[in-house]
Amino acid sequence: MAALRLPIQRANLAKDEVRLTFAGHATFLIETPGGVKVATDYNDYVRPQVTPDIATMNKAHSTHNSRNPDPAIKQVLPGWDPTGAGPAKHDVTMGDLRVRNVPTNIRSYSGSTDFDGNSIFVFEIGELCIAHLGHLHHPLEPGHLRALGRVDVVLFPVDGSYTLDQEGMLDVLKSLQARVMIPMHFFGGGTLNRFLARSQDLWPVERREQPVITVTKAGLPAKPTVIVLPGN
């Protein structure tokens, strides 16, 4: 008989702690010490177990945005401008959290470029900076890196086909030099393991048994580290 997986106990966070829970695909729940909750790439298929205060979304596929977001969400932030007038522009502060975006391009279904169709969302909590790369399709240019600034934790796709190829993603990670690098969007262990095989000579890898990690600025690894949370 398989062992029961007990529900994750959500203890209160200390003033310098941030909790990330990998809900699956590209969706993480980010929780701040002040109790603000964010869901990344919020969609109608994979959602966290609690209703977030803020939901960020991206345009690429239906698994990255929602047509029916929970009406209890206080702020829904699309990573593209639905009117088509240009890039999305977000800079929102709620409690102890600041959320802003850095627009990037994506490939359209026809193979052309959908300019500003994706956003890298940046979450600033105290001295900690977390970046979610969304459905990134191309390398980061110097302007993107300047707009991002220092990144402590990066959440990045590793599928290597729907998003940026894996070698290109390695170059993105090298340019960011985040202390904690958490892969997502890997559609199973085979794709993830191919990425880890490519990165094993660059950074140490830690595999966690639970899809939850609590991070602090002072507790970041001394050098960039890939931390794998269970999910897909």
mmCIF file with all atom_site columns, C-alpha atoms in Angstrom:
data_model
loop_
_atom_site.group_PDB
_atom_site.id
_atom_site.type_symbol
_atom_site.label_atom_id
_atom_site.label_alt_id
_atom_site.label_comp_id
_atom_site.label_asym_id
_atom_site.label_entity_id
_atom_site.label_seq_id
_atom_site.pdbx_PDB_ins_code
_atom_site.Cartn_x
_atom_site.Cartn_y
_atom_site.Cartn_z
_atom_site.occupancy
_atom_site.B_iso_or_equiv
_atom_site.pdbx_formal_charge
_atom_site.auth_seq_id
_atom_site.auth_comp_id
_atom_site.auth_asym_id
_atom_site.auth_atom_id
_atom_site.pdbx_PDB_model_num
ATOM 1   C CA . MET A 1 1   ? 0.000   0.000  0.000   1.00 0.00 ? 1   MET A CA 1
ATOM 2   C CA . ALA A 1 2   ? 1.436   3.383  -1.027  1.00 0.00 ? 2   ALA A CA 1
ATOM 3   C CA . ALA A 1 3   ? 2.254   5.828  1.735   1.00 0.00 ? 3   ALA A CA 1
ATOM 4   C CA . LEU A 1 4   ? -0.139  8.718  2.119   1.00 0.00 ? 4   LEU A CA 1
ATOM 5   C CA . ARG A 1 5   ? 1.225   12.094 1.108   1.00 0.00 ? 5   ARG A CA 1
ATOM 6   C CA . LEU A 1 6   ? 0.297   14.419 3.942   1.00 0.00 ? 6   LEU A CA 1
ATOM 7   C CA . PRO A 1 7   ? -0.866  17.952 3.159   1.00 0.00 ? 7   PRO A CA 1
ATOM 8   C CA . ILE A 1 8   ? 1.857   20.564 3.314   1.00 0.00 ? 8   ILE A CA 1
ATOM 9   C CA . GLN A 1 9   ? 1.642   22.498 6.567   1.00 0.00 ? 9   GLN A CA 1
ATOM 10  C CA . ARG A 1 10  ? 1.858   26.214 5.810   1.00 0.00 ? 10  ARG A CA 1
ATOM 11  C CA . ALA A 1 11  ? 3.552   27.753 8.842   1.00 0.00 ? 11  ALA A CA 1
ATOM 12  C CA . ASN A 1 12  ? 3.771   31.511 9.194   1.00 0.00 ? 12  ASN A CA 1
ATOM 13  C CA . LEU A 1 13  ? 6.793   33.032 7.510   1.00 0.00 ? 13  LEU A CA 1
ATOM 14  C CA . ALA A 1 14  ? 9.477   35.006 9.303   1.00 0.00 ? 14  ALA A CA 1
ATOM 15  C CA . LYS A 1 15  ? 9.930   38.610 8.179   1.00 0.00 ? 15  LYS A CA 1
ATOM 16  C CA . ASP A 1 16  ? 12.761  37.730 5.758   1.00 0.00 ? 16  ASP A CA 1
ATOM 17  C CA . GLU A 1 17  ? 11.305  34.479 4.358   1.00 0.00 ? 17  GLU A CA 1
ATOM 18  C CA . VAL A 1 18  ? 9.540   33.878 1.044   1.00 0.00 ? 18  VAL A CA 1
ATOM 19  C CA . ARG A 1 19  ? 7.835   30.585 0.228   1.00 0.00 ? 19  ARG A CA 1
ATOM 20  C CA . LEU A 1 20  ? 7.521   29.152 -3.279  1.00 0.00 ? 20  LEU A CA 1
ATOM 21  C CA . THR A 1 21  ? 5.291   26.188 -4.095  1.00 0.00 ? 21  THR A CA 1
ATOM 22  C CA . PHE A 1 22  ? 5.463   24.540 -7.519  1.00 0.00 ? 22  PHE A CA 1
ATOM 23  C CA . ALA A 1 23  ? 1.859   23.849 -8.530  1.00 0.00 ? 23  ALA A CA 1
ATOM 24  C CA . GLY A 1 24  ? 2.968   22.430 -11.884 1.00 0.00 ? 24  GLY A CA 1
ATOM 25  C CA . HIS A 1 25  ? 3.752   23.389 -15.500 1.00 0.00 ? 25  HIS A CA 1
ATOM 26  C CA . ALA A 1 26  ? 4.689   27.077 -15.139 1.00 0.00 ? 26  ALA A CA 1
ATOM 27  C CA . THR A 1 27  ? 2.577   27.917 -12.101 1.00 0.00 ? 27  THR A CA 1
ATOM 28  C CA . PHE A 1 28  ? 4.156   28.739 -8.752  1.00 0.00 ? 28  PHE A CA 1
ATOM 29  C CA . LEU A 1 29  ? 2.522   30.115 -5.641  1.00 0.00 ? 29  LEU A CA 1
ATOM 30  C CA . ILE A 1 30  ? 4.721   32.818 -4.104  1.00 0.00 ? 30  ILE A CA 1
ATOM 31  C CA . GLU A 1 31  ? 3.936   33.830 -0.509  1.00 0.00 ? 31  GLU A CA 1
ATOM 32  C CA . THR A 1 32  ? 5.420   36.819 1.290   1.00 0.00 ? 32  THR A CA 1
ATOM 33  C CA . PRO A 1 33  ? 6.014   37.382 5.028   1.00 0.00 ? 33  PRO A CA 1
ATOM 34  C CA . GLY A 1 34  ? 3.126   39.864 4.987   1.00 0.00 ? 34  GLY A CA 1
ATOM 35  C CA . GLY A 1 35  ? 0.732   37.232 3.656   1.00 0.00 ? 35  GLY A CA 1
ATOM 36  C CA . VAL A 1 36  ? 0.484   38.358 0.018   1.00 0.00 ? 36  VAL A CA 1
ATOM 37  C CA . LYS A 1 37  ? 0.032   35.428 -2.393  1.00 0.00 ? 37  LYS A CA 1
ATOM 38  C CA . VAL A 1 38  ? 0.872   35.406 -6.107  1.00 0.00 ? 38  VAL A CA 1
ATOM 39  C CA . ALA A 1 39  ? 0.198   32.723 -8.729  1.00 0.00 ? 39  ALA A CA 1
ATOM 40  C CA . THR A 1 40  ? 2.446   32.802 -11.806 1.00 0.00 ? 40  THR A CA 1
ATOM 41  C CA . ASP A 1 41  ? 1.188   31.911 -15.302 1.00 0.00 ? 41  ASP A CA 1
ATOM 42  C CA . TYR A 1 42  ? -2.258  31.418 -13.763 1.00 0.00 ? 42  TYR A CA 1
ATOM 43  C CA . ASN A 1 43  ? -4.514  29.283 -15.988 1.00 0.00 ? 43  ASN A CA 1
ATOM 44  C CA . ASP A 1 44  ? -7.656  27.143 -16.035 1.00 0.00 ? 44  ASP A CA 1
ATOM 45  C CA . TYR A 1 45  ? -5.850  23.787 -15.787 1.00 0.00 ? 45  TYR A CA 1
ATOM 46  C CA . VAL A 1 46  ? -3.116  24.099 -13.153 1.00 0.00 ? 46  VAL A CA 1
ATOM 47  C CA . ARG A 1 47  ? -3.849  26.253 -10.137 1.00 0.00 ? 47  ARG A CA 1
ATOM 48  C CA . PRO A 1 48  ? -2.515  26.517 -6.593  1.00 0.00 ? 48  PRO A CA 1
ATOM 49  C CA . GLN A 1 49  ? -4.664  25.210 -3.768  1.00 0.00 ? 49  GLN A CA 1
ATOM 50  C CA . VAL A 1 50  ? -5.385  28.710 -2.470  1.00 0.00 ? 50  VAL A CA 1
ATOM 51  C CA . THR A 1 51  ? -6.778  31.788 -4.191  1.00 0.00 ? 51  THR A CA 1
ATOM 52  C CA . PRO A 1 52  ? -3.953  34.264 -4.867  1.00 0.00 ? 52  PRO A CA 1
ATOM 53  C CA . ASP A 1 53  ? -4.135  38.002 -4.314  1.00 0.00 ? 53  ASP A CA 1
ATOM 54  C CA . ILE A 1 54  ? -2.304  38.577 -7.617  1.00 0.00 ? 54  ILE A CA 1
ATOM 55  C CA . ALA A 1 55  ? -2.244  36.411 -10.754 1.00 0.00 ? 55  ALA A CA 1
ATOM 56  C CA . THR A 1 56  ? 0.249   36.905 -13.559 1.00 0.00 ? 56  THR A CA 1
ATOM 57  C CA . MET A 1 57  ? -0.423  35.407 -17.002 1.00 0.00 ? 57  MET A CA 1
ATOM 58  C CA . ASN A 1 58  ? 1.258   34.984 -20.372 1.00 0.00 ? 58  ASN A CA 1
ATOM 59  C CA . LYS A 1 59  ? -0.117  34.734 -23.877 1.00 0.00 ? 59  LYS A CA 1
ATOM 60  C CA . ALA A 1 60  ? 1.625   31.735 -25.472 1.00 0.00 ? 60  ALA A CA 1
ATOM 61  C CA . HIS A 1 61  ? -0.851  28.931 -24.666 1.00 0.00 ? 61  HIS A CA 1
ATOM 62  C CA . SER A 1 62  ? -4.001  28.316 -22.647 1.00 0.00 ? 62  SER A CA 1
ATOM 63  C CA . THR A 1 63  ? -1.882  26.637 -19.955 1.00 0.00 ? 63  THR A CA 1
ATOM 64  C CA . HIS A 1 64  ? -0.345  30.059 -19.228 1.00 0.00 ? 64  HIS A CA 1
ATOM 65  C CA . ASN A 1 65  ? -3.444  32.234 -18.977 1.00 0.00 ? 65  ASN A CA 1
ATOM 66  C CA . SER A 1 66  ? -7.042  32.010 -17.830 1.00 0.00 ? 66  SER A CA 1
ATOM 67  C CA . ARG A 1 67  ? -10.286 32.937 -19.486 1.00 0.00 ? 67  ARG A CA 1
ATOM 68  C CA . ASN A 1 68  ? -12.063 32.564 -16.159 1.00 0.00 ? 68  ASN A CA 1
ATOM 69  C CA . PRO A 1 69  ? -9.852  33.862 -13.354 1.00 0.00 ? 69  PRO A CA 1
ATOM 70  C CA . ASP A 1 70  ? -11.237 33.544 -9.852  1.00 0.00 ? 70  ASP A CA 1
ATOM 71  C CA . PRO A 1 71  ? -13.164 36.791 -9.184  1.00 0.00 ? 71  PRO A CA 1
ATOM 72  C CA . ALA A 1 72  ? -11.645 36.880 -5.700  1.00 0.00 ? 72  ALA A CA 1
ATOM 73  C CA . ILE A 1 73  ? -8.218  37.669 -7.200  1.00 0.00 ? 73  ILE A CA 1
ATOM 74  C CA . LYS A 1 74  ? -7.477  41.326 -6.490  1.00 0.00 ? 74  LYS A CA 1
ATOM 75  C CA . GLN A 1 75  ? -5.064  41.954 -9.383  1.00 0.00 ? 75  GLN A CA 1
ATOM 76  C CA . VAL A 1 76  ? -4.872  40.022 -12.674 1.00 0.00 ? 76  VAL A CA 1
ATOM 77  C CA . LEU A 1 77  ? -1.783  41.021 -14.663 1.00 0.00 ? 77  LEU A CA 1
ATOM 78  C CA . PRO A 1 78  ? -1.595  39.829 -18.293 1.00 0.00 ? 78  PRO A CA 1
ATOM 79  C CA . GLY A 1 79  ? 1.949   39.760 -19.666 1.00 0.00 ? 79  GLY A CA 1
ATOM 80  C CA . TRP A 1 80  ? 0.774   41.222 -22.965 1.00 0.00 ? 80  TRP A CA 1
ATOM 81  C CA . ASP A 1 81  ? -1.465  44.157 -23.865 1.00 0.00 ? 81  ASP A CA 1
ATOM 82  C CA . PRO A 1 82  ? -4.861  42.671 -24.859 1.00 0.00 ? 82  PRO A CA 1
ATOM 83  C CA . THR A 1 83  ? -5.597  45.787 -26.937 1.00 0.00 ? 83  THR A CA 1
ATOM 84  C CA . GLY A 1 84  ? -2.487  45.232 -29.056 1.00 0.00 ? 84  GLY A CA 1
ATOM 85  C CA . ALA A 1 85  ? -1.323  48.786 -28.457 1.00 0.00 ? 85  ALA A CA 1
ATOM 86  C CA . GLY A 1 86  ? 2.185   47.758 -27.382 1.00 0.00 ? 86  GLY A CA 1
ATOM 87  C CA . PRO A 1 87  ? 3.923   46.043 -24.483 1.00 0.00 ? 87  PRO A CA 1
ATOM 88  C CA . ALA A 1 88  ? 2.193   45.388 -21.193 1.00 0.00 ? 88  ALA A CA 1
ATOM 89  C CA . LYS A 1 89  ? 3.316   47.723 -18.434 1.00 0.00 ? 89  LYS A CA 1
ATOM 90  C CA . HIS A 1 90  ? 2.894   46.621 -14.841 1.00 0.00 ? 90  HIS A CA 1
ATOM 91  C CA . ASP A 1 91  ? 4.388   47.980 -11.644 1.00 0.00 ? 91  ASP A CA 1
ATOM 92  C CA . VAL A 1 92  ? 2.129   47.026 -8.746  1.00 0.00 ? 92  VAL A CA 1
ATOM 93  C CA . THR A 1 93  ? 2.776   47.153 -5.011  1.00 0.00 ? 93  THR A CA 1
ATOM 94  C CA . MET A 1 94  ? 0.595   45.199 -2.603  1.00 0.00 ? 94  MET A CA 1
ATOM 95  C CA . GLY A 1 95  ? 1.655   45.008 1.014   1.00 0.00 ? 95  GLY A CA 1
ATOM 96  C CA . ASP A 1 96  ? 5.286   43.875 1.150   1.00 0.00 ? 96  ASP A CA 1
ATOM 97  C CA . LEU A 1 97  ? 5.375   42.797 -2.521  1.00 0.00 ? 97  LEU A CA 1
ATOM 98  C CA . ARG A 1 98  ? 6.263   44.711 -5.680  1.00 0.00 ? 98  ARG A CA 1
ATOM 99  C CA . VAL A 1 99  ? 5.469   43.100 -9.061  1.00 0.00 ? 99  VAL A CA 1
ATOM 100 C CA . ARG A 1 100 ? 6.767   44.469 -12.354 1.00 0.00 ? 100 ARG A CA 1
ATOM 101 C CA . ASN A 1 101 ? 7.237   43.069 -15.841 1.00 0.00 ? 101 ASN A CA 1
ATOM 102 C CA . VAL A 1 102 ? 9.865   43.000 -18.577 1.00 0.00 ? 102 VAL A CA 1
ATOM 103 C CA . PRO A 1 103 ? 8.258   42.292 -22.000 1.00 0.00 ? 103 PRO A CA 1
ATOM 104 C CA . THR A 1 104 ? 9.722   39.761 -24.455 1.00 0.00 ? 104 THR A CA 1
ATOM 105 C CA . ASN A 1 105 ? 8.573   38.377 -27.814 1.00 0.00 ? 105 ASN A CA 1
ATOM 106 C CA . ILE A 1 106 ? 7.052   34.986 -28.655 1.00 0.00 ? 106 ILE A CA 1
ATOM 107 C CA . ARG A 1 107 ? 6.504   32.934 -31.800 1.00 0.00 ? 107 ARG A CA 1
ATOM 108 C CA . SER A 1 108 ? 2.943   33.042 -33.064 1.00 0.00 ? 108 SER A CA 1
ATOM 109 C CA . TYR A 1 109 ? 1.074   29.924 -34.220 1.00 0.00 ? 109 TYR A CA 1
ATOM 110 C CA . SER A 1 110 ? 1.883   30.897 -37.820 1.00 0.00 ? 110 SER A CA 1
ATOM 111 C CA . GLY A 1 111 ? 5.611   31.013 -37.048 1.00 0.00 ? 111 GLY A CA 1
ATOM 112 C CA . SER A 1 112 ? 5.898   34.799 -37.150 1.00 0.00 ? 112 SER A CA 1
ATOM 113 C CA . THR A 1 113 ? 6.939   36.990 -34.219 1.00 0.00 ? 113 THR A CA 1
ATOM 114 C CA . ASP A 1 114 ? 4.320   38.166 -31.775 1.00 0.00 ? 114 ASP A CA 1
ATOM 115 C CA . PHE A 1 115 ? 6.085   41.197 -30.372 1.00 0.00 ? 115 PHE A CA 1
ATOM 116 C CA . ASP A 1 116 ? 5.709   41.744 -26.615 1.00 0.00 ? 116 ASP A CA 1
ATOM 117 C CA . GLY A 1 117 ? 3.529   38.617 -26.258 1.00 0.00 ? 117 GLY A CA 1
ATOM 118 C CA . ASN A 1 118 ? 5.329   37.406 -23.123 1.00 0.00 ? 118 ASN A CA 1
ATOM 119 C CA . SER A 1 119 ? 6.509   39.047 -19.935 1.00 0.00 ? 119 SER A CA 1
ATOM 120 C CA . ILE A 1 120 ? 9.175   38.125 -17.466 1.00 0.00 ? 120 ILE A CA 1
ATOM 121 C CA . PHE A 1 121 ? 7.530   38.974 -14.160 1.00 0.00 ? 121 PHE A CA 1
ATOM 122 C CA . VAL A 1 122 ? 9.762   40.237 -11.375 1.00 0.00 ? 122 VAL A CA 1
ATOM 123 C CA . PHE A 1 123 ? 8.723   39.892 -7.735  1.00 0.00 ? 123 PHE A CA 1
ATOM 124 C CA . GLU A 1 124 ? 10.525  42.005 -5.163  1.00 0.00 ? 124 GLU A CA 1
ATOM 125 C CA . ILE A 1 125 ? 10.010  41.121 -1.502  1.00 0.00 ? 125 ILE A CA 1
ATOM 126 C CA . GLY A 1 126 ? 12.296  42.960 0.904   1.00 0.00 ? 126 GLY A CA 1
ATOM 127 C CA . GLU A 1 127 ? 15.847  42.415 -0.373  1.00 0.00 ? 127 GLU A CA 1
ATOM 128 C CA . LEU A 1 128 ? 14.894  39.316 -2.365  1.00 0.00 ? 128 LEU A CA 1
ATOM 129 C CA . CYS A 1 129 ? 14.241  39.412 -6.119  1.00 0.00 ? 129 CYS A CA 1
ATOM 130 C CA . ILE A 1 130 ? 12.491  36.537 -7.942  1.00 0.00 ? 130 ILE A CA 1
ATOM 131 C CA . ALA A 1 131 ? 12.084  36.408 -11.736 1.00 0.00 ? 131 ALA A CA 1
ATOM 132 C CA . HIS A 1 132 ? 9.663   34.115 -13.592 1.00 0.00 ? 132 HIS A CA 1
ATOM 133 C CA . LEU A 1 133 ? 10.737  33.855 -17.235 1.00 0.00 ? 133 LEU A CA 1
ATOM 134 C CA . GLY A 1 134 ? 7.294   32.833 -18.463 1.00 0.00 ? 134 GLY A CA 1
ATOM 135 C CA . HIS A 1 135 ? 7.189   31.387 -22.007 1.00 0.00 ? 135 HIS A CA 1
ATOM 136 C CA . LEU A 1 136 ? 10.559  32.802 -23.040 1.00 0.00 ? 136 LEU A CA 1
ATOM 137 C CA . HIS A 1 137 ? 11.321  32.174 -26.728 1.00 0.00 ? 137 HIS A CA 1
ATOM 138 C CA . HIS A 1 138 ? 14.586  34.026 -27.320 1.00 0.00 ? 138 HIS A CA 1
ATOM 139 C CA . PRO A 1 139 ? 17.885  34.963 -25.650 1.00 0.00 ? 139 PRO A CA 1
ATOM 140 C CA . LEU A 1 140 ? 17.930  37.974 -23.361 1.00 0.00 ? 140 LEU A CA 1
ATOM 141 C CA . GLU A 1 141 ? 19.432  41.123 -24.783 1.00 0.00 ? 141 GLU A CA 1
ATOM 142 C CA . PRO A 1 142 ? 21.391  43.709 -22.758 1.00 0.00 ? 142 PRO A CA 1
ATOM 143 C CA . GLY A 1 143 ? 18.261  45.845 -22.438 1.00 0.00 ? 143 GLY A CA 1
ATOM 144 C CA . HIS A 1 144 ? 16.367  42.966 -20.844 1.00 0.00 ? 144 HIS A CA 1
ATOM 145 C CA . LEU A 1 145 ? 19.175  42.343 -18.384 1.00 0.00 ? 145 LEU A CA 1
ATOM 146 C CA . ARG A 1 146 ? 19.322  46.007 -17.402 1.00 0.00 ? 146 ARG A CA 1
ATOM 147 C CA . ALA A 1 147 ? 15.559  46.088 -16.884 1.00 0.00 ? 147 ALA A CA 1
ATOM 148 C CA . LEU A 1 148 ? 15.654  42.935 -14.763 1.00 0.00 ? 148 LEU A CA 1
ATOM 149 C CA . GLY A 1 149 ? 18.507  44.049 -12.516 1.00 0.00 ? 149 GLY A CA 1
ATOM 150 C CA . ARG A 1 150 ? 19.897  41.643 -9.932  1.00 0.00 ? 150 ARG A CA 1
ATOM 151 C CA . VAL A 1 151 ? 17.943  38.376 -9.750  1.00 0.00 ? 151 VAL A CA 1
ATOM 152 C CA . ASP A 1 152 ? 18.299  36.102 -6.710  1.00 0.00 ? 152 ASP A CA 1
ATOM 153 C CA . VAL A 1 153 ? 15.863  33.352 -7.730  1.00 0.00 ? 153 VAL A CA 1
ATOM 154 C CA . VAL A 1 154 ? 14.902  32.496 -11.319 1.00 0.00 ? 154 VAL A CA 1
ATOM 155 C CA . LEU A 1 155 ? 12.047  30.215 -12.408 1.00 0.00 ? 155 LEU A CA 1
ATOM 156 C CA . PHE A 1 156 ? 12.795  29.050 -15.948 1.00 0.00 ? 156 PHE A CA 1
ATOM 157 C CA . PRO A 1 157 ? 11.344  26.725 -18.643 1.00 0.00 ? 157 PRO A CA 1
ATOM 158 C CA . VAL A 1 158 ? 13.476  23.779 -19.799 1.00 0.00 ? 158 VAL A CA 1
ATOM 159 C CA . ASP A 1 159 ? 11.286  22.000 -22.393 1.00 0.00 ? 159 ASP A CA 1
ATOM 160 C CA . GLY A 1 160 ? 13.674  23.169 -25.128 1.00 0.00 ? 160 GLY A CA 1
ATOM 161 C CA . SER A 1 161 ? 11.109  23.239 -27.943 1.00 0.00 ? 161 SER A CA 1
ATOM 162 C CA . TYR A 1 162 ? 7.967   25.208 -27.139 1.00 0.00 ? 162 TYR A CA 1
ATOM 163 C CA . THR A 1 163 ? 10.188  27.797 -25.432 1.00 0.00 ? 163 THR A CA 1
ATOM 164 C CA . LEU A 1 164 ? 13.870  28.621 -25.924 1.00 0.00 ? 164 LEU A CA 1
ATOM 165 C CA . ASP A 1 165 ? 16.158  25.677 -26.748 1.00 0.00 ? 165 ASP A CA 1
ATOM 166 C CA . GLN A 1 166 ? 18.071  24.252 -23.791 1.00 0.00 ? 166 GLN A CA 1
ATOM 167 C CA . GLU A 1 167 ? 21.481  25.584 -24.865 1.00 0.00 ? 167 GLU A CA 1
ATOM 168 C CA . GLY A 1 168 ? 19.974  29.021 -25.220 1.00 0.00 ? 168 GLY A CA 1
ATOM 169 C CA . MET A 1 169 ? 18.408  28.702 -21.775 1.00 0.00 ? 169 MET A CA 1
ATOM 170 C CA . LEU A 1 170 ? 21.814  27.834 -20.322 1.00 0.00 ? 170 LEU A CA 1
ATOM 171 C CA . ASP A 1 171 ? 23.144  31.090 -21.786 1.00 0.00 ? 171 ASP A CA 1
ATOM 172 C CA . VAL A 1 172 ? 20.244  32.998 -20.209 1.00 0.00 ? 172 VAL A CA 1
ATOM 173 C CA . LEU A 1 173 ? 21.021  31.470 -16.807 1.00 0.00 ? 173 LEU A CA 1
ATOM 174 C CA . LYS A 1 174 ? 24.725  32.278 -17.165 1.00 0.00 ? 174 LYS A CA 1
ATOM 175 C CA . SER A 1 175 ? 23.845  35.910 -17.852 1.00 0.00 ? 175 SER A CA 1
ATOM 176 C CA . LEU A 1 176 ? 21.474  36.150 -14.868 1.00 0.00 ? 176 LEU A CA 1
ATOM 177 C CA . GLN A 1 177 ? 23.748  34.400 -12.329 1.00 0.00 ? 177 GLN A CA 1
ATOM 178 C CA . ALA A 1 178 ? 20.856  33.878 -9.911  1.00 0.00 ? 178 ALA A CA 1
ATOM 179 C CA . ARG A 1 179 ? 21.834  31.977 -6.764  1.00 0.00 ? 179 ARG A CA 1
ATOM 180 C CA . VAL A 1 180 ? 18.743  29.749 -6.969  1.00 0.00 ? 180 VAL A CA 1
ATOM 181 C CA . MET A 1 181 ? 17.554  28.379 -10.341 1.00 0.00 ? 181 MET A CA 1
ATOM 182 C CA . ILE A 1 182 ? 14.324  26.365 -10.354 1.00 0.00 ? 182 ILE A CA 1
ATOM 183 C CA . PRO A 1 183 ? 13.312  24.562 -13.574 1.00 0.00 ? 183 PRO A CA 1
ATOM 184 C CA . MET A 1 184 ? 9.701   24.348 -14.749 1.00 0.00 ? 184 MET A CA 1
ATOM 185 C CA . HIS A 1 185 ? 7.752   23.519 -17.922 1.00 0.00 ? 185 HIS A CA 1
ATOM 186 C CA . PHE A 1 186 ? 9.559   20.225 -18.505 1.00 0.00 ? 186 PHE A CA 1
ATOM 187 C CA . PHE A 1 187 ? 6.759   17.788 -19.419 1.00 0.00 ? 187 PHE A CA 1
ATOM 188 C CA . GLY A 1 188 ? 8.256   14.855 -17.531 1.00 0.00 ? 188 GLY A CA 1
ATOM 189 C CA . GLY A 1 189 ? 11.578  13.570 -16.239 1.00 0.00 ? 189 GLY A CA 1
ATOM 190 C CA . GLY A 1 190 ? 13.190  12.868 -19.615 1.00 0.00 ? 190 GLY A CA 1
ATOM 191 C CA . THR A 1 191 ? 13.245  16.503 -20.699 1.00 0.00 ? 191 THR A CA 1
ATOM 192 C CA . LEU A 1 192 ? 14.357  17.654 -17.270 1.00 0.00 ? 192 LEU A CA 1
ATOM 193 C CA . ASN A 1 193 ? 17.180  15.098 -17.154 1.00 0.00 ? 193 ASN A CA 1
ATOM 194 C CA . ARG A 1 194 ? 18.427  16.182 -20.579 1.00 0.00 ? 194 ARG A CA 1
ATOM 195 C CA . PHE A 1 195 ? 18.688  19.722 -19.287 1.00 0.00 ? 195 PHE A CA 1
ATOM 196 C CA . LEU A 1 196 ? 20.429  18.625 -16.095 1.00 0.00 ? 196 LEU A CA 1
ATOM 197 C CA . ALA A 1 197 ? 22.931  16.588 -18.129 1.00 0.00 ? 197 ALA A CA 1
ATOM 198 C CA . ARG A 1 198 ? 23.788  19.743 -20.066 1.00 0.00 ? 198 ARG A CA 1
ATOM 199 C CA . SER A 1 199 ? 24.126  21.844 -16.918 1.00 0.00 ? 199 SER A CA 1
ATOM 200 C CA . GLN A 1 200 ? 25.882  19.367 -14.590 1.00 0.00 ? 200 GLN A CA 1
ATOM 201 C CA . ASP A 1 201 ? 29.357  20.740 -15.274 1.00 0.00 ? 201 ASP A CA 1
ATOM 202 C CA . LEU A 1 202 ? 28.212  24.304 -14.621 1.00 0.00 ? 202 LEU A CA 1
ATOM 203 C CA . TRP A 1 203 ? 26.221  24.224 -11.385 1.00 0.00 ? 203 TRP A CA 1
ATOM 204 C CA . PRO A 1 204 ? 25.415  21.873 -8.508  1.00 0.00 ? 204 PRO A CA 1
ATOM 205 C CA . VAL A 1 205 ? 21.940  20.319 -8.443  1.00 0.00 ? 205 VAL A CA 1
ATOM 206 C CA . GLU A 1 206 ? 19.698  19.737 -5.428  1.00 0.00 ? 206 GLU A CA 1
ATOM 207 C CA . ARG A 1 207 ? 16.538  17.628 -5.713  1.00 0.00 ? 207 ARG A CA 1
ATOM 208 C CA . ARG A 1 208 ? 13.826  18.267 -3.148  1.00 0.00 ? 208 ARG A CA 1
ATOM 209 C CA . GLU A 1 209 ? 11.179  15.767 -2.060  1.00 0.00 ? 209 GLU A CA 1
ATOM 210 C CA . GLN A 1 210 ? 8.452   18.385 -1.578  1.00 0.00 ? 210 GLN A CA 1
ATOM 211 C CA . PRO A 1 211 ? 7.287   21.008 -4.105  1.00 0.00 ? 211 PRO A CA 1
ATOM 212 C CA . VAL A 1 212 ? 7.868   23.773 -1.540  1.00 0.00 ? 212 VAL A CA 1
ATOM 213 C CA . ILE A 1 213 ? 10.956  25.821 -0.798  1.00 0.00 ? 213 ILE A CA 1
ATOM 214 C CA . THR A 1 214 ? 11.455  28.695 1.637   1.00 0.00 ? 214 THR A CA 1
ATOM 215 C CA . VAL A 1 215 ? 14.160  31.183 0.698   1.00 0.00 ? 215 VAL A CA 1
ATOM 216 C CA . THR A 1 216 ? 15.841  34.102 2.419   1.00 0.00 ? 216 THR A CA 1
ATOM 217 C CA . LYS A 1 217 ? 18.408  36.564 1.173   1.00 0.00 ? 217 LYS A CA 1
ATOM 218 C CA . ALA A 1 218 ? 20.896  35.513 3.846   1.00 0.00 ? 218 ALA A CA 1
ATOM 219 C CA . GLY A 1 219 ? 20.287  31.815 3.185   1.00 0.00 ? 219 GLY A CA 1
ATOM 220 C CA . LEU A 1 220 ? 20.935  31.845 -0.568  1.00 0.00 ? 220 LEU A CA 1
ATOM 221 C CA . PRO A 1 221 ? 23.580  29.359 -1.756  1.00 0.00 ? 221 PRO A CA 1
ATOM 222 C CA . ALA A 1 222 ? 27.121  30.702 -1.963  1.00 0.00 ? 222 ALA A CA 1
ATOM 223 C CA . LYS A 1 223 ? 27.147  30.017 -5.719  1.00 0.00 ? 223 LYS A CA 1
ATOM 224 C CA . PRO A 1 224 ? 24.409  29.491 -8.312  1.00 0.00 ? 224 PRO A CA 1
ATOM 225 C CA . THR A 1 225 ? 22.556  26.217 -7.690  1.00 0.00 ? 225 THR A CA 1
ATOM 226 C CA . VAL A 1 226 ? 19.823  24.379 -9.589  1.00 0.00 ? 226 VAL A CA 1
ATOM 227 C CA . ILE A 1 227 ? 17.061  23.276 -7.234  1.00 0.00 ? 227 ILE A CA 1
ATOM 228 C CA . VAL A 1 228 ? 14.572  20.776 -8.657  1.00 0.00 ? 228 VAL A CA 1
ATOM 229 C CA . LEU A 1 229 ? 11.094  20.667 -7.141  1.00 0.00 ? 229 LEU A CA 1
ATOM 230 C CA . PRO A 1 230 ? 8.842   17.675 -7.900  1.00 0.00 ? 230 PRO A CA 1
ATOM 231 C CA . GLY A 1 231 ? 6.219   18.273 -10.571 1.00 0.00 ? 231 GLY A CA 1
ATOM 232 C CA . ASN A 1 232 ? 6.250   18.696 -14.326 1.00 0.00 ? 232 ASN A CA 1
#
